[in-house]
Amino acid sequence: MATRTPPRFVIRTLVATLATVAFVLSAVLLVVTLNVQKSVRDGVGDRLETARRLLDALEERRAHELHAQVAMLAENPTLKAAVDTYHTELRTTNQAGRLDLLATISRELDKLATRIQPDVLEVRSASGEVLGIAGRRAGEWPAFARVNAPPQDAEGSWVTTDSRIFRLASEPVVLQGTPLGTLSLASALDDRYASEISGLSGVQALILSKHHVVGSTLPSEVLMALKPDVVGAMATQDVITLAGSDYAVRPLMNQGGAQVFVLDSIDASARPVMAGARRTIGWIALGAFILAALASVWLSRTIARPIDTLSASLANMTQTRNFENPLTPGGDVLEVDALTITFNTMIQSVKAAEEERLSAYVGTIRALALALDARDPYTAGHSERVSALSLAIGRCLWLDDTQLEVLRLGALLHDIGKIGISDHVLMKPGPLTGEEYEIIKQHPVVGARILRSVPFLEPHIPIVELHHERPDGKGYPHGLRGTEIPLVASIVHVADAFDAITSARAYRPARAASEGLRELWRCAGAQFDAEVVHALAKALPDLDRSTASAESMPRFFPVPVAVRAVRA
Amino acid sequence: MFSRVRFRRLATPLLVAGALAVLHIPDVRAARVSGRITGVVHLVAPGGMPLRSGAYPSRRVNPKTPEAPEIGNVVVFVKDAPTEQELTATRASITQRDESFVPRVIAITRGSSVEFPNFDPYFHNVFSLSRALTFDLGRFRKGEKRERVFPRAGVVKVYCHIHSEMAATIMVFDHRLYATPVSSGSFAIDGVPPGTYQLSAWHERIGETTKPIKVVAGEDASVEFSLPVVEK
C-alpha cells in the first residue's frame, strides 16, 4: 500500500481561504447582478414615468398652442371675409359663382398655410361642408370621407386613419356673433413627432394607429417583432419582450385607436451598469484573493514554523540524545507554546528516567565489581581504586567527559572475567603452574565475552579485553603493540599495576607509592605506556591529597604480610 | 374665363332689364298712377331651438356702444322690380366707430357712392371680396375718410382688414323700390307700378324672406313680415 504524503499546511489554508473568498465573491456577484437588474428595471420605469409626465405636460401645452394658433387663424379678417361673403352670396348665385367663391376661400387658406406651414388647415361651413383645405399633408386628410363635423374639443382631439394620426384643434369662425363655420388645424403624429418625443425624453417612442405603426424611433428589426399580441400586451403590461430583449413601456396616450407609447430597453440600460459592477467586483476579487493568500500564508507560517522548529529540535535531540537544551517557546501562538512547554516537561522526565537508568546500570556494575573483589581479601577495593586512579590519569591526559565515563566504568569492570576462574587458582597461595597461569591469562577474553551480552556495556569492552596488552607486544591476550592499544586500556593497565604494587599481598607487604612509581618508570616504554606513567606521576600528588575520603579507605586496611608475585 | 363669366353675369340682367324697359314703356307713364306698399316687419324669436348663449364665446375685446336695434339691419325690397335706366346717384355714409361699421346695413341705388369716415382713434380699413364689387380702400386714420362708388347692383359686404369683427352690408339696387323700416318696423315703398311682385325682407343673418304682393294703382298694398331674428 502506497502511503500518500499529506499536503503541507499552507496548501490547506490556501485552498480553504481562496475557496471561501471565491464563494463569497460569487454570492456577492449574484446579489449585485440581481440588485442591478432590479434597480435598472425600476430606474427605467422611473425614467419612463418621468418622460410620460413630462410629455403629458408637453402634450397639453402643444394642444394648447395648436388651439391658440387656430384661434388666431380663425380671426384672420380676410379668411372671415371670404367665408362670410361666400355665405352671403351663396343664395344668389349659381354653381360657377359658388366655385368662384370657394376659390377665393382656398386662396386665403393657401396664403395662411404658406405662412405657418401646418400639416393640415381646413375650413368647413357650419353645416359641415368642406370649404377649403391646405397644408403639407392635405392629401392624407380624411376629411372628405367624413360626414360628421370634427369634435369641438377645446383641449384638442384626434383624427385617426389606418396610416395616420392627426392631432386636431378646431375653432369656430364667428362674425358678429354669427357662426360661419369651423377652422381646423391638424398636425400629424409621425416619425418626426416620434423622434421629437424621443429627443426630449431620452427614451424610445412608438405611435400606433389602429395597431399599425405610423411613427417610431425603434430600429426596424424591433418593429418587425411587433406582433398584434405584443401590441395588445403593451396597453396592460409594464414590460414586454421585443426581438429578444426586454423593454419597459408606458402608455402616453390611448384614444380612439391612436396609441402613443414611450419605451426603453432594459438590457441596453443594464449593460453599462453591469459592466461597471463587474469591473469593480473584479478588482475587489483580485484584492481579496491576494489578501486572502497572504493572510493564509502568514497564518500557516505562525502555526507551521514553530511546529517545524519543534520537530526539528526533537529530531536533533533524538539523534544526539542530548536533552540538555530545553526548547524555547516561540511566543506567537498560545497552543504551540503550550505544546513546547509540554515537550520540555516530557523531555525532563525522559532525561530523569535516562539518568535513573544510567545510575542503576552503574550501580549494577559496581555491585559486580564489589562482588568480584570480595572473593579475595587481598584485592578488596581494588576495582574501586583502579577506577579512581584511571580517572585521575585520564584527567591529566585531558580526556573528555564521555571518555572519562567509559574509563571509570571500564576500570571498575576490568577484572570481571576473573569470575570464571576457580578459587583455588585465583587464591592459590603458592606459585602458579604454567597451566594455571594460562587460565589466569584467559580473564580479559572471558570478561569481554560477558560484557558483549549487555549492549550498553559495549564501550567498555576494549578496557576489559585489552588491559593486559603491553607496548612491546608481549602482553595478552592478543599481543598488540604501541598505538594499536587504546589509550583507555593502557591507562587501566598502568593503574592496575600501580595498585597491585602498592597493595599488600599474601606473600608480601604493601609498598610505598614512590616505590611503585619507580617500579613503573623502570618498565615504562616496554611494559607500560610511558605517557600514561608520566600522567600517573603528575596525578599522584593530587590523588594523595584527596585520599582522606572514604573512597580510598581500602588502602589502609590491615594488610597481611606475604610475598607473592602479582601478575593480575 | 373670368371676363366671360363676368360678361354673362352682367349680360343676363341687362337683357332682362332692356326687354322690360321696352315692354313696359306705357307703364312708365302710368307710374304717375302708381300704387304704394306699406307694411310692418316684426322680429320674433326663431321657431327652432334658441342658440345657446355662450356656445361660441365672444372674442370681443373692446367695449362698444350698445348695438343698434336689429330692425335697422332689415331691408325690404321688391325682388323682381324692373331695372331703371336713370337713377339719381345719392351719397350715403357708413361711419367707423368703436370698431364697428355704423350703420351695419344700408341700401343704395346703382351708381351711388358711400363714404367711410373713421371716428376711431386708430386706423381702419375697408375692403370687399364680393363679386358685385371687389375693392380695398386701404388703411386710413381718424378724421380721414374713403369713398367708393358702387356701379353695379348686388350685395356688397365690406370688412376691415385690421378688425376682424367689423362687417357691413351695402345693398345696391337697380331701382328705387326698396325701403328700410323705421324703429317701429313700419315701412313704405312709394311709386310702385301696379302689378304682382315678389316682396323680400332681407336681414343680414337670415337672408331673404319673400312674399308675393299685388299692387293696384292709387292704393296701398299692405304686407306684414315676421323675421326670426333676436336682438343681441
GROMACS .gro file of C-alpha atoms in nm, chain A residues 17-18 21-22 25 278-296:
model
   24
   17THR     CA    1  -0.940   3.065   0.228
   18LEU     CA    2  -0.942   3.100  -0.151
   21VAL     CA    3  -1.331   3.406  -0.088
   22ALA     CA    4  -1.443   3.268  -0.424
   25LEU     CA    5  -1.748   3.682  -0.425
  278ARG     CA    6  -1.835   4.352  -1.286
  279ARG     CA    7  -1.522   4.562  -1.320
  280THR     CA    8  -1.549   4.680  -0.958
  281ILE     CA    9  -1.611   4.328  -0.830
  282GLY     CA   10  -1.322   4.205  -1.043
  283TRP     CA   11  -1.084   4.449  -0.874
  284ILE     CA   12  -1.227   4.362  -0.533
  285ALA     CA   13  -1.185   3.992  -0.615
  286LEU     CA   14  -0.824   4.045  -0.716
  287GLY     CA   15  -0.754   4.233  -0.393
  288ALA     CA   16  -0.944   3.981  -0.183
  289PHE     CA   17  -0.760   3.685  -0.337
  290ILE     CA   18  -0.423   3.848  -0.283
  291LEU     CA   19  -0.507   3.944   0.076
  292ALA     CA   20  -0.653   3.601   0.148
  293ALA     CA   21  -0.347   3.429   0.004
  294LEU     CA   22  -0.111   3.649   0.205
  295ALA     CA   23  -0.317   3.605   0.521
  296SER     CA   24  -0.335   3.229   0.487
   0.00000   0.00000   0.00000
